[in-house]
């Protein structure tokens, strides 16, 4: 067990970005990966470097959440792959529906399709839950030299998470989405998901993302609530670098601390005054963690 716990780092400012800048579709070569059950996964690839990075987004978001991270990674000699999870963004959902097994299989298929070896996988929020679960398959795990786990959730998602307890039932019935359409009310709701240092653009981008949350994603809220990756953590032999915000009320730091306590080669950095949207709140820290692997 590695418990190298970093002191709280200050959240860097993403600069003078607007909400629409943060939500802009990722540039790059777009392609579709067809799955056996009819699901069509939208994938964007940028760069042809010998080193690869796979970006796995969180619940109800899309690959576009990595906009600031991707723009910085583009300055390096990397191949960066990002995709929209089934039923998210521009991807469809086939007959196998929304289960952890189906999503694990999609993730493994993306890694296999692009022949990832000695790569880095960076995950946000629910993306960590899926990637860690998929690492029960040793062949998948061994494709990576490092996992960068950003605002991770490990299961039991309502524990210590006021934002989840408040928002999940409202999302199920479409109430949160309707509230988010009212700018003043929506910004208050969105503020539950970010840290005290978040810019107005980040709060607004979070509000706009909440408007588009599909009620069809409810099964994934139940999956995160009822399942756990804790039994897998002790089997994950690759290094894990965990980043969590001290103000994260959606996936509070106990998830990150569980990973560090159970995984044999993990470390954690706390980002001071940052919340659940570290890809927007502290992209430089994520990029630094990725590049340190190479």
Short mmCIF file of C-alpha atoms in Angstrom, two decimals:
data_model
loop_
_atom_site.label_atom_id
_atom_site.label_comp_id
_atom_site.label_asym_id
_atom_site.label_seq_id
_atom_site.Cartn_x
_atom_site.Cartn_y
_atom_site.Cartn_z
CA UNK A 1 0.00 0.00 0.00
CA UNK A 2 1.34 3.41 -0.95
CA UNK A 3 0.00 6.36 0.97
CA UNK A 4 2.18 9.12 -0.41
CA UNK A 5 -0.22 11.98 0.17
CA UNK A 6 0.61 15.29 -1.47
CA UNK A 7 -0.15 18.57 0.20
CA UNK A 8 -2.98 20.62 -1.23
CA UNK A 9 -1.97 22.23 -4.53
CA UNK A 10 -3.56 25.45 -5.62
CA UNK A 11 -6.01 25.10 -8.48
CA UNK A 12 -4.55 26.88 -11.53
CA UNK A 13 -6.77 29.28 -13.42
CA UNK A 14 -7.86 28.07 -16.88
CA UNK A 15 -7.57 31.66 -18.07
CA UNK A 16 -10.09 33.86 -19.80
CA UNK A 17 -12.33 31.07 -21.10
CA UNK A 18 -16.04 31.36 -21.77
CA UNK A 19 -18.53 28.61 -21.01
CA UNK A 20 -18.86 27.90 -24.72
CA UNK A 21 -15.08 27.56 -25.01
CA UNK A 22 -15.20 24.84 -22.36
CA UNK A 23 -18.04 23.01 -24.12
CA UNK A 24 -16.67 23.27 -27.65
CA UNK A 25 -16.34 19.88 -29.44
CA UNK A 26 -12.84 18.45 -29.43
CA UNK A 27 -11.00 18.95 -32.72
CA UNK A 28 -9.31 16.00 -34.34
CA UNK A 29 -10.05 13.02 -36.55
CA UNK A 30 -13.52 11.72 -35.68
CA UNK A 31 -14.45 8.11 -36.24
CA UNK A 32 -17.12 5.66 -35.16
CA UNK A 33 -16.40 2.38 -33.40
CA UNK A 34 -19.24 -0.07 -33.99
CA UNK A 35 -20.05 -2.43 -31.11
CA UNK A 36 -21.70 -5.88 -31.51
CA UNK A 37 -24.96 -4.76 -29.85
CA UNK A 38 -25.42 -1.86 -32.25
CA UNK A 39 -23.85 0.84 -30.10
CA UNK A 40 -21.87 3.40 -32.10
CA UNK A 41 -19.05 5.00 -30.12
CA UNK A 42 -17.93 8.44 -31.25
CA UNK A 43 -14.12 8.68 -30.99
CA UNK A 44 -11.80 11.63 -31.61
CA UNK A 45 -8.08 11.11 -32.19
CA UNK A 46 -5.43 13.81 -32.35
CA UNK A 47 -1.71 13.39 -32.94
CA UNK A 48 0.44 10.57 -34.22
CA UNK A 49 3.12 10.41 -31.55
CA UNK A 50 4.50 7.09 -30.38
CA UNK A 51 3.07 7.66 -26.91
CA UNK A 52 -0.68 7.38 -26.35
CA UNK A 53 -3.16 8.84 -23.86
CA UNK A 54 -6.75 7.63 -23.49
CA UNK A 55 -9.25 10.05 -21.95
CA UNK A 56 -12.36 8.64 -20.23
CA UNK A 57 -15.04 11.19 -19.27
CA UNK A 58 -17.53 11.22 -16.41
CA UNK A 59 -21.27 10.73 -15.95
CA UNK A 60 -23.57 12.73 -18.25
CA UNK A 61 -20.64 14.52 -19.89
CA UNK A 62 -18.80 13.79 -23.14
CA UNK A 63 -15.24 13.74 -24.42
CA UNK A 64 -15.52 17.52 -24.74
CA UNK A 65 -15.02 17.90 -20.97
CA UNK A 66 -11.32 17.33 -21.72
CA UNK A 67 -11.08 20.49 -23.88
CA UNK A 68 -8.51 22.29 -21.70
CA UNK A 69 -6.50 19.14 -21.01
CA UNK A 70 -6.44 18.17 -24.68
CA UNK A 71 -5.36 21.63 -25.82
CA UNK A 72 -2.29 21.37 -23.57
CA UNK A 73 -1.50 17.78 -24.50
CA UNK A 74 -1.55 18.78 -28.18
CA UNK A 75 1.72 20.65 -27.61
CA UNK A 76 3.51 17.37 -27.01
CA UNK A 77 4.33 14.43 -29.24
CA UNK A 78 1.35 12.31 -28.24
CA UNK A 79 -1.56 10.44 -29.75
CA UNK A 80 -4.60 11.45 -27.67
CA UNK A 81 -7.78 9.38 -27.91
CA UNK A 82 -11.09 10.47 -26.39
CA UNK A 83 -14.53 8.97 -26.87
CA UNK A 84 -18.13 9.52 -25.84
CA UNK A 85 -19.37 6.68 -23.66
CA UNK A 86 -22.47 4.82 -24.89
CA UNK A 87 -25.62 6.96 -24.49
CA UNK A 88 -23.43 10.04 -23.92
CA UNK A 89 -22.59 12.86 -26.30
CA UNK A 90 -22.57 11.67 -29.92
CA UNK A 91 -22.54 7.96 -29.09
CA UNK A 92 -25.62 5.76 -29.25
CA UNK A 93 -26.73 2.93 -26.97
CA UNK A 94 -27.38 -0.56 -28.30
CA UNK A 95 -29.32 -3.55 -27.08
CA UNK A 96 -27.08 -4.34 -24.11
CA UNK A 97 -28.12 -1.08 -22.48
CA UNK A 98 -26.38 0.67 -19.60
CA UNK A 99 -24.62 -1.77 -17.30
CA UNK A 100 -21.12 -1.77 -15.92
CA UNK A 101 -20.39 -4.94 -17.92
CA UNK A 102 -21.40 -3.28 -21.20
CA UNK A 103 -19.38 -0.15 -20.44
CA UNK A 104 -16.33 -2.18 -19.38
CA UNK A 105 -16.53 -4.05 -22.68
CA UNK A 106 -16.74 -0.76 -24.63
CA UNK A 107 -13.67 0.60 -22.86
CA UNK A 108 -11.68 -2.56 -23.50
CA UNK A 109 -12.76 -2.45 -27.15
CA UNK A 110 -11.50 1.12 -27.57
CA UNK A 111 -8.13 0.16 -26.04
CA UNK A 112 -7.91 -2.89 -28.29
CA UNK A 113 -8.99 -1.06 -31.44
CA UNK A 114 -6.20 1.49 -31.03
CA UNK A 115 -3.70 -1.18 -29.94
CA UNK A 116 -2.78 0.73 -26.79
CA UNK A 117 0.46 -0.36 -25.16
CA UNK A 118 2.42 1.40 -22.42
CA UNK A 119 -0.19 4.18 -22.57
CA UNK A 120 -1.65 6.51 -19.94
CA UNK A 121 -5.36 6.44 -19.13
CA UNK A 122 -6.85 9.57 -17.57
CA UNK A 123 -10.35 9.32 -16.14
CA UNK A 124 -12.83 11.76 -14.65
CA UNK A 125 -15.56 10.96 -12.12
CA UNK A 126 -17.51 7.89 -13.24
CA UNK A 127 -14.80 7.20 -15.80
CA UNK A 128 -12.65 6.07 -12.88
CA UNK A 129 -15.34 3.69 -11.67
CA UNK A 130 -15.42 2.09 -15.12
CA UNK A 131 -11.68 2.00 -15.76
CA UNK A 132 -10.87 0.56 -12.35
CA UNK A 133 -13.56 -2.07 -12.79
CA UNK A 134 -12.26 -2.95 -16.24
CA UNK A 135 -8.80 -3.47 -14.75
CA UNK A 136 -10.06 -6.71 -13.25
CA UNK A 137 -9.07 -7.91 -16.73
CA UNK A 138 -5.27 -8.07 -16.46
CA UNK A 139 -4.83 -7.85 -20.23
CA UNK A 140 -6.61 -4.50 -20.23
CA UNK A 141 -4.72 -3.22 -17.18
CA UNK A 142 -1.36 -4.10 -18.69
CA UNK A 143 -1.96 -1.84 -21.67
CA UNK A 144 -1.23 1.13 -19.38
CA UNK A 145 1.83 2.45 -17.61
CA UNK A 146 -0.20 4.86 -15.42
CA UNK A 147 -3.75 5.70 -14.47
CA UNK A 148 -4.51 9.36 -13.71
CA UNK A 149 -7.68 9.30 -11.64
CA UNK A 150 -9.46 12.65 -11.45
CA UNK A 151 -12.33 13.21 -8.98
CA UNK A 152 -12.81 9.43 -8.70
CA UNK A 153 -15.94 7.61 -7.62
CA UNK A 154 -15.50 4.03 -6.42
CA UNK A 155 -19.14 3.13 -5.75
CA UNK A 156 -21.53 3.80 -2.84
CA UNK A 157 -21.82 7.16 -4.53
CA UNK A 158 -24.25 8.84 -2.12
CA UNK A 159 -21.96 8.40 0.91
CA UNK A 160 -20.82 11.79 2.14
CA UNK A 161 -21.94 13.40 -1.12
CA UNK A 162 -24.61 16.08 -0.58
CA UNK A 163 -24.54 17.06 -4.25
CA UNK A 164 -25.44 13.49 -5.25
CA UNK A 165 -28.15 13.12 -2.61
CA UNK A 166 -29.75 16.38 -3.70
CA UNK A 167 -29.31 16.16 -7.45
CA UNK A 168 -29.74 12.47 -8.30
CA UNK A 169 -33.48 12.22 -7.55
CA UNK A 170 -34.06 15.60 -9.19
CA UNK A 171 -32.24 14.40 -12.32
CA UNK A 172 -34.25 11.19 -12.45
CA UNK A 173 -37.48 13.11 -12.87
CA UNK A 174 -36.03 15.91 -15.01
CA UNK A 175 -36.46 18.50 -12.27
CA UNK A 176 -32.77 19.39 -12.03
CA UNK A 177 -32.63 19.86 -15.80
CA UNK A 178 -35.60 22.25 -15.69
CA UNK A 179 -34.07 24.13 -12.75
CA UNK A 180 -30.80 24.45 -14.67
CA UNK A 181 -32.64 26.23 -17.50
CA UNK A 182 -33.28 29.15 -15.15
CA UNK A 183 -29.88 30.88 -15.13
CA UNK A 184 -29.88 32.20 -11.55
CA UNK A 185 -31.26 28.97 -10.08
CA UNK A 186 -29.17 26.79 -12.37
CA UNK A 187 -25.95 28.50 -11.36
CA UNK A 188 -26.72 27.81 -7.70
CA UNK A 189 -27.30 24.15 -8.52
CA UNK A 190 -24.16 23.99 -10.64
CA UNK A 191 -22.13 25.56 -7.84
CA UNK A 192 -22.63 22.38 -5.80
CA UNK A 193 -20.34 20.63 -8.28
CA UNK A 194 -17.40 23.04 -8.31
CA UNK A 195 -14.99 24.55 -5.81
CA UNK A 196 -14.99 27.98 -4.24
CA UNK A 197 -12.29 29.16 -6.68
CA UNK A 198 -14.23 28.17 -9.82
CA UNK A 199 -14.70 30.91 -12.40
CA UNK A 200 -18.06 32.11 -13.60
CA UNK A 201 -17.38 30.41 -16.94
CA UNK A 202 -16.90 27.04 -15.24
CA UNK A 203 -20.10 27.45 -13.25
CA UNK A 204 -22.00 28.44 -16.38
CA UNK A 205 -20.56 25.55 -18.41
CA UNK A 206 -21.61 23.17 -15.63
CA UNK A 207 -25.12 24.64 -15.68
CA UNK A 208 -25.40 24.23 -19.43
CA UNK A 209 -24.18 20.64 -19.21
CA UNK A 210 -26.83 19.90 -16.57
CA UNK A 211 -29.61 21.06 -18.89
CA UNK A 212 -28.73 18.30 -21.35
CA UNK A 213 -28.61 15.38 -18.89
CA UNK A 214 -30.82 12.63 -20.26
CA UNK A 215 -33.18 10.87 -17.87
CA UNK A 216 -32.26 7.67 -19.74
CA UNK A 217 -28.93 7.74 -17.88
CA UNK A 218 -30.61 6.97 -14.55
CA UNK A 219 -29.43 3.30 -14.60
CA UNK A 220 -25.85 4.55 -14.32
CA UNK A 221 -26.67 6.49 -11.16
CA UNK A 222 -28.01 3.25 -9.70
CA UNK A 223 -24.89 1.34 -10.84
CA UNK A 224 -22.59 3.80 -9.06
CA UNK A 225 -24.77 3.67 -5.96
CA UNK A 226 -25.13 -0.11 -5.75
CA UNK A 227 -21.79 -1.42 -7.05
CA UNK A 228 -18.21 -0.91 -5.89
CA UNK A 229 -14.75 -1.36 -7.37
CA UNK A 230 -13.19 -1.83 -3.92
CA UNK A 231 -12.65 -5.62 -4.41
CA UNK A 232 -10.59 -4.92 -7.54
CA UNK A 233 -8.29 -2.24 -6.14
CA UNK A 234 -5.82 -4.60 -4.50
CA UNK A 235 -5.25 -6.32 -7.86
CA UNK A 236 -4.28 -3.18 -9.76
CA UNK A 237 -0.52 -3.26 -10.09
CA UNK A 238 0.08 -0.25 -12.33
CA UNK A 239 0.83 3.14 -10.74
CA UNK A 240 -2.19 5.29 -9.99
CA UNK A 241 -2.02 9.07 -9.51
CA UNK A 242 -5.19 10.32 -7.88
CA UNK A 243 -6.32 13.97 -7.95
CA UNK A 244 -9.21 15.14 -5.80
CA UNK A 245 -10.58 18.57 -4.93
CA UNK A 246 -10.87 19.60 -1.30
CA UNK A 247 -14.28 21.12 -2.13
CA UNK A 248 -15.61 18.10 -4.06
CA UNK A 249 -19.15 17.49 -2.81
CA UNK A 250 -20.00 15.08 -5.65
CA UNK A 251 -17.23 12.51 -5.19
CA UNK A 252 -15.72 13.52 -1.83
CA UNK A 253 -12.11 12.68 -1.01
CA UNK A 254 -12.92 9.40 0.73
CA UNK A 255 -13.13 7.76 -2.72
CA UNK A 256 -9.58 8.87 -3.54
CA UNK A 257 -8.37 7.83 -0.10
CA UNK A 258 -9.91 4.37 -0.51
CA UNK A 259 -7.98 3.88 -3.75
CA UNK A 260 -4.72 4.87 -2.08
CA UNK A 261 -5.43 2.61 0.90
CA UNK A 262 -6.22 -0.45 -1.21
CA UNK A 263 -4.16 -0.19 -4.41
CA UNK A 264 -0.52 -1.28 -4.06
CA UNK A 265 1.02 1.60 -6.02
CA UNK A 266 -1.08 4.73 -5.67
CA UNK A 267 -0.58 8.29 -4.57
CA UNK A 268 -2.95 11.20 -4.02
CA UNK A 269 -2.81 14.96 -4.49
CA UNK A 270 -5.45 17.24 -3.00
CA UNK A 271 -6.30 20.35 -5.03
CA UNK A 272 -7.15 23.18 -2.67
CA UNK A 273 -10.48 24.99 -3.11
CA UNK A 274 -11.35 22.91 -6.20
CA UNK A 275 -14.47 20.84 -6.66
CA UNK A 276 -15.67 18.08 -8.95
CA UNK A 277 -14.76 19.65 -12.28
CA UNK A 278 -10.97 19.40 -12.17
CA UNK A 279 -10.70 19.00 -15.98
CA UNK A 280 -11.89 22.62 -16.09
CA UNK A 281 -10.77 23.82 -12.66
CA UNK A 282 -7.20 22.48 -12.70
CA UNK A 283 -6.28 21.14 -16.17
CA UNK A 284 -2.59 21.94 -15.73
CA UNK A 285 -2.31 19.53 -12.81
CA UNK A 286 -3.89 16.72 -14.86
CA UNK A 287 -1.58 17.40 -17.78
CA UNK A 288 1.44 17.42 -15.47
CA UNK A 289 0.43 14.06 -14.02
CA UNK A 290 0.06 12.58 -17.51
CA UNK A 291 3.37 13.93 -18.81
CA UNK A 292 5.26 12.81 -15.70
CA UNK A 293 4.54 9.22 -16.79
CA UNK A 294 6.63 9.68 -19.92
#
